[in-house]
PDB file of C-alpha atoms in Angstrom:
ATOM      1  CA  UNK A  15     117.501  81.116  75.502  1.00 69.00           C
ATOM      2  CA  UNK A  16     117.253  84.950  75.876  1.00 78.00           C
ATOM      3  CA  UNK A  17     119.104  86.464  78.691  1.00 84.00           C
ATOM      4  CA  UNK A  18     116.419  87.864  81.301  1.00 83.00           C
ATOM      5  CA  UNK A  19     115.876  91.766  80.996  1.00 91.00           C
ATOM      6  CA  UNK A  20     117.343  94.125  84.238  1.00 91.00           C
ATOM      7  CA  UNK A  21     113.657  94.382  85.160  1.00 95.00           C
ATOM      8  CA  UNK A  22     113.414  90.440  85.419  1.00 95.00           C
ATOM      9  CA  UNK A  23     116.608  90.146  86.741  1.00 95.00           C
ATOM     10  CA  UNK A  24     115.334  92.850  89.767  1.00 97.00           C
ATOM     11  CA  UNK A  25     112.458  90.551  90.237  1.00 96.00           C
ATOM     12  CA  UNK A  26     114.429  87.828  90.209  1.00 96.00           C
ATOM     13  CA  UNK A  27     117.132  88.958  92.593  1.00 96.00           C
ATOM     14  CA  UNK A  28     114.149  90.444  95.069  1.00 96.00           C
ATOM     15  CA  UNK A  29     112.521  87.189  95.460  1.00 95.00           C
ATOM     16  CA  UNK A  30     115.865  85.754  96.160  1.00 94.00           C
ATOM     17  CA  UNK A  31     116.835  87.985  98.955  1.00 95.00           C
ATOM     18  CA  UNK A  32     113.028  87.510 100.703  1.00 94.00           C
ATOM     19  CA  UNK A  33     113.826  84.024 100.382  1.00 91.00           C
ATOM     20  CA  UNK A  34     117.428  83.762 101.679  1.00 92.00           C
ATOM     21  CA  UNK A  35     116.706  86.531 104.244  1.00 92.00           C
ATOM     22  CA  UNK A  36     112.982  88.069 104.630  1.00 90.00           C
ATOM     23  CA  UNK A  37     111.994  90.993 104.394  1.00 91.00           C
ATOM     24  CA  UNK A  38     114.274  92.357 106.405  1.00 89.00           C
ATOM     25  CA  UNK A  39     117.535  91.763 103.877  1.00 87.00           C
ATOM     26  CA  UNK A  40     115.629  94.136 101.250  1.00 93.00           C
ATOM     27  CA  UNK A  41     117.186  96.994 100.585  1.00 93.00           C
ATOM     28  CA  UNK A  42     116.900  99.089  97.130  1.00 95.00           C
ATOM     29  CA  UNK A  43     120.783  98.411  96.967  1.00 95.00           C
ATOM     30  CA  UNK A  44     121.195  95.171  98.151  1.00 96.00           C
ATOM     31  CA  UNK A  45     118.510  94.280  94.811  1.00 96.00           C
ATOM     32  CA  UNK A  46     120.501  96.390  92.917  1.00 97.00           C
ATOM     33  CA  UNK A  47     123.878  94.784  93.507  1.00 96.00           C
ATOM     34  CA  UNK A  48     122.213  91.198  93.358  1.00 96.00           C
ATOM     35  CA  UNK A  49     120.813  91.621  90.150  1.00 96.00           C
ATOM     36  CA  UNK A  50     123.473  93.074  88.353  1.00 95.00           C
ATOM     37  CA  UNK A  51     122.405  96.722  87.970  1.00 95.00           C
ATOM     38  CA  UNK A  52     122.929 100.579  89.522  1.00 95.00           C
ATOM     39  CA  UNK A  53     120.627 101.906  92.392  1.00 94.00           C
ATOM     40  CA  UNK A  54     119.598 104.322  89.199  1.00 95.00           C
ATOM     41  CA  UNK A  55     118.810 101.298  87.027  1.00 94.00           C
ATOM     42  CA  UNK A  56     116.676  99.400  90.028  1.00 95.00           C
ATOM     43  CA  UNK A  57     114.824 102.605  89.976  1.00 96.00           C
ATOM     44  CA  UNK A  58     113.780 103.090  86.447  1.00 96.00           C
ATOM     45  CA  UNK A  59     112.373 100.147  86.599  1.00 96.00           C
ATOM     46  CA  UNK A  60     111.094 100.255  90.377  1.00 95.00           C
ATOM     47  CA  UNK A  61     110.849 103.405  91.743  1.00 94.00           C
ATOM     48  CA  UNK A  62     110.598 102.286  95.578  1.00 94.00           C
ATOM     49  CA  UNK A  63     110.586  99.472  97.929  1.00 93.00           C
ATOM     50  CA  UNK A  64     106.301  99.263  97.427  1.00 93.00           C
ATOM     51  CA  UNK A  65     107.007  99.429  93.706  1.00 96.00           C
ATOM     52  CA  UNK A  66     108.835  95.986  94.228  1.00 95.00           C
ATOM     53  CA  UNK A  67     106.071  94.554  95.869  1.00 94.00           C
ATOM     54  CA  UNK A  68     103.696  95.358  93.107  1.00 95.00           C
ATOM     55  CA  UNK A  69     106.632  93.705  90.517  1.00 96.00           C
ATOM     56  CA  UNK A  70     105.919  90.542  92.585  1.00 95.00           C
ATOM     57  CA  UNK A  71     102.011  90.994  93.135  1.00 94.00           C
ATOM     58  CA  UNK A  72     101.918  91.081  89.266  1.00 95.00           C
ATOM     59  CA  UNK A  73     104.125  88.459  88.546  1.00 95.00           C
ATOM     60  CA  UNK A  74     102.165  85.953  91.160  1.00 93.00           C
ATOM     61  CA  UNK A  75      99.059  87.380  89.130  1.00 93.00           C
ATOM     62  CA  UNK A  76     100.376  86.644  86.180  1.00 94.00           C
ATOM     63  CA  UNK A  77     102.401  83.249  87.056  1.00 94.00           C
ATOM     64  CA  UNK A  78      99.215  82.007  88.539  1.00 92.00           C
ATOM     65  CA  UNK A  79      96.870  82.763  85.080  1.00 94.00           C
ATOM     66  CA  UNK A  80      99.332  80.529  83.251  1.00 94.00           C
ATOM     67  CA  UNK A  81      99.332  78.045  85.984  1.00 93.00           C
ATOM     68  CA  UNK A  82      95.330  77.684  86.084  1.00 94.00           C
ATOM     69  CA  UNK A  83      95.161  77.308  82.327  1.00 95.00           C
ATOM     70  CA  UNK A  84      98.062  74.618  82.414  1.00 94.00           C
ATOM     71  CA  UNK A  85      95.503  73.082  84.505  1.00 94.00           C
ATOM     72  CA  UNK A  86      92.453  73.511  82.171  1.00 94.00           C
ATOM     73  CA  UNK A  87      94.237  72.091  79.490  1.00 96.00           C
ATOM     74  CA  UNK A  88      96.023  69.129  81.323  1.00 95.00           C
ATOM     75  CA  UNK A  89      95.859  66.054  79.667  1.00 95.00           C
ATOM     76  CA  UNK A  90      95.756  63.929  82.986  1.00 92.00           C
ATOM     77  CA  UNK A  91      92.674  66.201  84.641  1.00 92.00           C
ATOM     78  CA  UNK A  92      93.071  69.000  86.851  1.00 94.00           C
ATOM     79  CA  UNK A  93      93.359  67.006  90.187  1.00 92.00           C
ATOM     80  CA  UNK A  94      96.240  64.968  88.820  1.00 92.00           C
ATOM     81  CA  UNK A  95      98.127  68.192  87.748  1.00 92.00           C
ATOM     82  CA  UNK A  96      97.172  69.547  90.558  1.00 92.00           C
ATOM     83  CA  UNK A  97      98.669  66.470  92.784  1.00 91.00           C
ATOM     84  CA  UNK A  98     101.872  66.265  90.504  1.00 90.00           C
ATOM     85  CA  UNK A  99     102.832  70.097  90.308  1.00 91.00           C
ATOM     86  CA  UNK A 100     102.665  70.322  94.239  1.00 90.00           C
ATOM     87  CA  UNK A 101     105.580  68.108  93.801  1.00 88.00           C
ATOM     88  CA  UNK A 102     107.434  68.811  90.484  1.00 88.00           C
ATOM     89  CA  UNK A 103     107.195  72.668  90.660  1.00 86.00           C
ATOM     90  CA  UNK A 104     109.338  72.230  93.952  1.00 85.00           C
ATOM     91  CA  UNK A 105     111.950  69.621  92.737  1.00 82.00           C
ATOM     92  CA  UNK A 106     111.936  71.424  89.115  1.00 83.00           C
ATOM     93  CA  UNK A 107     112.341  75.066  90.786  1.00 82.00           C
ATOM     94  CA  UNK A 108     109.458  76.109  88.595  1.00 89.00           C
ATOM     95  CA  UNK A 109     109.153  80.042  88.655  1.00 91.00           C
ATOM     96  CA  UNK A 110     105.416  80.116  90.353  1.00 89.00           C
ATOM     97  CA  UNK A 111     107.115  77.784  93.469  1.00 89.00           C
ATOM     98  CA  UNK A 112     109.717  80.634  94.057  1.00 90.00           C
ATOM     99  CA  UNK A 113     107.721  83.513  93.767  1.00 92.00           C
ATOM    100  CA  UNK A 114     105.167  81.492  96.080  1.00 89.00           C
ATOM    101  CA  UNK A 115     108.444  81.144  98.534  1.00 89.00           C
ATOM    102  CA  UNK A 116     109.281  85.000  98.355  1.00 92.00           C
ATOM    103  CA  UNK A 117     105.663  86.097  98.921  1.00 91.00           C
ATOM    104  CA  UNK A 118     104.960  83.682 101.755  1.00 89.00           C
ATOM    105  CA  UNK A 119     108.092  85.858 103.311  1.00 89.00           C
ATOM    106  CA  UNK A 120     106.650  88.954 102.785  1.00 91.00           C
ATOM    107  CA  UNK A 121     102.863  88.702 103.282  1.00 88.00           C
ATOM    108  CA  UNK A 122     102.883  89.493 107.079  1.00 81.00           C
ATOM    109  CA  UNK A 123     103.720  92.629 106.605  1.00 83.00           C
ATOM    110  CA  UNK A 124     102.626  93.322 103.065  1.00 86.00           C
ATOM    111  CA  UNK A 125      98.719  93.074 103.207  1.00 85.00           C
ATOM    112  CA  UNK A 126      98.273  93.428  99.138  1.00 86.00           C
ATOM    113  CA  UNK A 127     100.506  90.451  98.730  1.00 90.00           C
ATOM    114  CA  UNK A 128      98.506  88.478 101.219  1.00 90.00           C
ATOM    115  CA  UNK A 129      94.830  89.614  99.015  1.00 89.00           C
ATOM    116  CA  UNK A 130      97.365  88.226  95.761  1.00 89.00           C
ATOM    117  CA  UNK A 131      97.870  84.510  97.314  1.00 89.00           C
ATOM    118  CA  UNK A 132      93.864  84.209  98.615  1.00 91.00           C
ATOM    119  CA  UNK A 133      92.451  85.539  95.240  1.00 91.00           C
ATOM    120  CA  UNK A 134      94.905  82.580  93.611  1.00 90.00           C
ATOM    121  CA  UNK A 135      93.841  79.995  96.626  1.00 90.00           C
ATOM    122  CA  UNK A 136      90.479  80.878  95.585  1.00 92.00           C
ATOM    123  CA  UNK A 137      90.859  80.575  91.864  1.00 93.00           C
ATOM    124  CA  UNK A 138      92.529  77.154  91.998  1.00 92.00           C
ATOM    125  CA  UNK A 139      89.509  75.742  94.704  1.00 92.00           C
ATOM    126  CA  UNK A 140      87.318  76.748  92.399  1.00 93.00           C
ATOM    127  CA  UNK A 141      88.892  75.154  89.604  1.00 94.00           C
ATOM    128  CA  UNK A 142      89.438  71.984  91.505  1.00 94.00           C
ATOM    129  CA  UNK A 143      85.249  71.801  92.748  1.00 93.00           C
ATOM    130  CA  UNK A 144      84.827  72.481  89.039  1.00 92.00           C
ATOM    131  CA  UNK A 145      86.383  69.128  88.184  1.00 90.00           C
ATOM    132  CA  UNK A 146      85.137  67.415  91.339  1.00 91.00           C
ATOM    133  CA  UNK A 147      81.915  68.052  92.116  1.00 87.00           C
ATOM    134  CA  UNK A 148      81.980  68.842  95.545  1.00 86.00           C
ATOM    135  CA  UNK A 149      83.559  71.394  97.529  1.00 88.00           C
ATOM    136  CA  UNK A 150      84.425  69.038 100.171  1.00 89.00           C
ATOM    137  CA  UNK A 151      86.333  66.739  97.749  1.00 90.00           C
ATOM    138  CA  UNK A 152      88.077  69.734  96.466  1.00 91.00           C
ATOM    139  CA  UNK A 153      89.073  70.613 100.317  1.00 92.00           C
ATOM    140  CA  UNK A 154      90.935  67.396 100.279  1.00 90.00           C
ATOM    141  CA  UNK A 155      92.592  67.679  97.241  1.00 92.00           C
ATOM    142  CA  UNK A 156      94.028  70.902  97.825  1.00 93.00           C
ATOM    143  CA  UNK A 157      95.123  69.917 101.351  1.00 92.00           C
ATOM    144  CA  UNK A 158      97.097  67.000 100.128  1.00 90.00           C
ATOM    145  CA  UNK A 159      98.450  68.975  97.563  1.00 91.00           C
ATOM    146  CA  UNK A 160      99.590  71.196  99.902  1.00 91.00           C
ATOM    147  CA  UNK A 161     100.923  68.498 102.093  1.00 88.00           C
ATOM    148  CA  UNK A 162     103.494  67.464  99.134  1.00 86.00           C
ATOM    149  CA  UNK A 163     103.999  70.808  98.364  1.00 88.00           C
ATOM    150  CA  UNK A 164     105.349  71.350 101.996  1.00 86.00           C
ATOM    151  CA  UNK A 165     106.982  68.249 102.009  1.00 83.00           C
ATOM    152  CA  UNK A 166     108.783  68.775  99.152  1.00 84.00           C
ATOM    153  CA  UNK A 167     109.845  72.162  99.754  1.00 83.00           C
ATOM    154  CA  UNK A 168     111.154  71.080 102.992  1.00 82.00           C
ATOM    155  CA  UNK A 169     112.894  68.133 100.937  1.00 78.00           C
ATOM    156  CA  UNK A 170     111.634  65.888 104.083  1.00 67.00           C
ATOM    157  CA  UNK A 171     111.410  62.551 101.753  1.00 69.00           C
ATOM    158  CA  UNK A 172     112.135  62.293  97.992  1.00 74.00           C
ATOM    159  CA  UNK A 173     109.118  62.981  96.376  1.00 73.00           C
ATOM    160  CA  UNK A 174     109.387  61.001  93.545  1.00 75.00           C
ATOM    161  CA  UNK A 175     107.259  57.721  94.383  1.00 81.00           C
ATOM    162  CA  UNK A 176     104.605  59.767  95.032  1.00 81.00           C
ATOM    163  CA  UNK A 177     104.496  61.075  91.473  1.00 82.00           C
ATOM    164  CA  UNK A 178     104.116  57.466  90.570  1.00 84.00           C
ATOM    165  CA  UNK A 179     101.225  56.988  92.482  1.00 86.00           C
ATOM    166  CA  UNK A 180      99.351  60.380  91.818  1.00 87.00           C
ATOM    167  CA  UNK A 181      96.377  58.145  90.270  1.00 87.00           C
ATOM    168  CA  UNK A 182      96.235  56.051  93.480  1.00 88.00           C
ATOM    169  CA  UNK A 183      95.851  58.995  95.300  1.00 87.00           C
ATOM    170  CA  UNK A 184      93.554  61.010  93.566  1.00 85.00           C
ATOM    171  CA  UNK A 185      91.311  57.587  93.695  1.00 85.00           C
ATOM    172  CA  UNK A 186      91.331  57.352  97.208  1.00 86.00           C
ATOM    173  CA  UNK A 187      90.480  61.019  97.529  1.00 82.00           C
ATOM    174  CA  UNK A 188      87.611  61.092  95.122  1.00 77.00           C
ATOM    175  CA  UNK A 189      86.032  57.915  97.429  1.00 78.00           C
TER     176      UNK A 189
END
């Protein structure tokens, strides 16, 4: 696997920090020293504290594209995926779940960030009502799907024997 480029690694290190400590742990040389790299190096890269917000606006953007076409093409239907990967992208630390947890920290005060994670809440409703046929039905889906999302970022319960019963739920959903 190739080692992650300083840019990445900034990116990286940035959601990190807004995780561990909110906004208020950023500094251009606290990213720096996290990821590796000189003040100088942060900013070639990113030339300012707004410029790292943009780094994570696009990679949301860009996370979320793959994540809706994942969807499109899942084998098991979208609502399935959808139900499993509010689980699995928390247990399995998937990238989009810790860029979601870094912008969640930031979008109070960062009102581009907060447009980012609507445009993507809109993108995947209207995916879901796509597959189910009623915007109401979607509703649901989404809000259980954010229910095991929470819960398993909050690693309240293990999550795992509700992935084995992601069929039973999406069937009581759709009636």
């Amino acid at each position: 696997m190739a080692k992650p480029s300083a840019k990445e690694r900034i990116l990286d290190s940035y959601e990190e920090i807004l995780i561990e400590q909110g906004p208020g742990g950023i500094t251009l040389e606290a990213v720096a020293a996290h990821a590796g790299v000189s003040k100088g190096g942060l900013l070639y890269h990113f030339g300012s504290k707004e410029a790292l917000v943009d780094g994570l606006v696009e990679r949301l953007a860009t996370l979320s594209d793959e994540d809706i076409e994942h969807a499109r093409k899942a084998p098991e239907g979208v609502v399935s995926w959808y139900l499993r990967t509010a689980i699995t992208d928390v247990t399995q630390r998937k990238p989009l779940h810790r860029t979601t947890m870094a912008t969640i920290r930031i979008m109070l005060s960062e009102p581009r960030v907060s447009e980012a994670v609507r445009s993507y809440n809109q993108r995947v409703h209207d995916l879901i009502s796509e597959h189910v046929g009623d915007p109401l039905t979607a509703e649901l889906v989404i809000l259980v799907g954010d229910g095991l999302y929470l819960r398993a970022a909050l690693g309240r319960d293990d999550p795992s024997p509700l992935l084995d019963r992601i069929d039973e739920i999406k069937a009581r959903i759709q009636r």
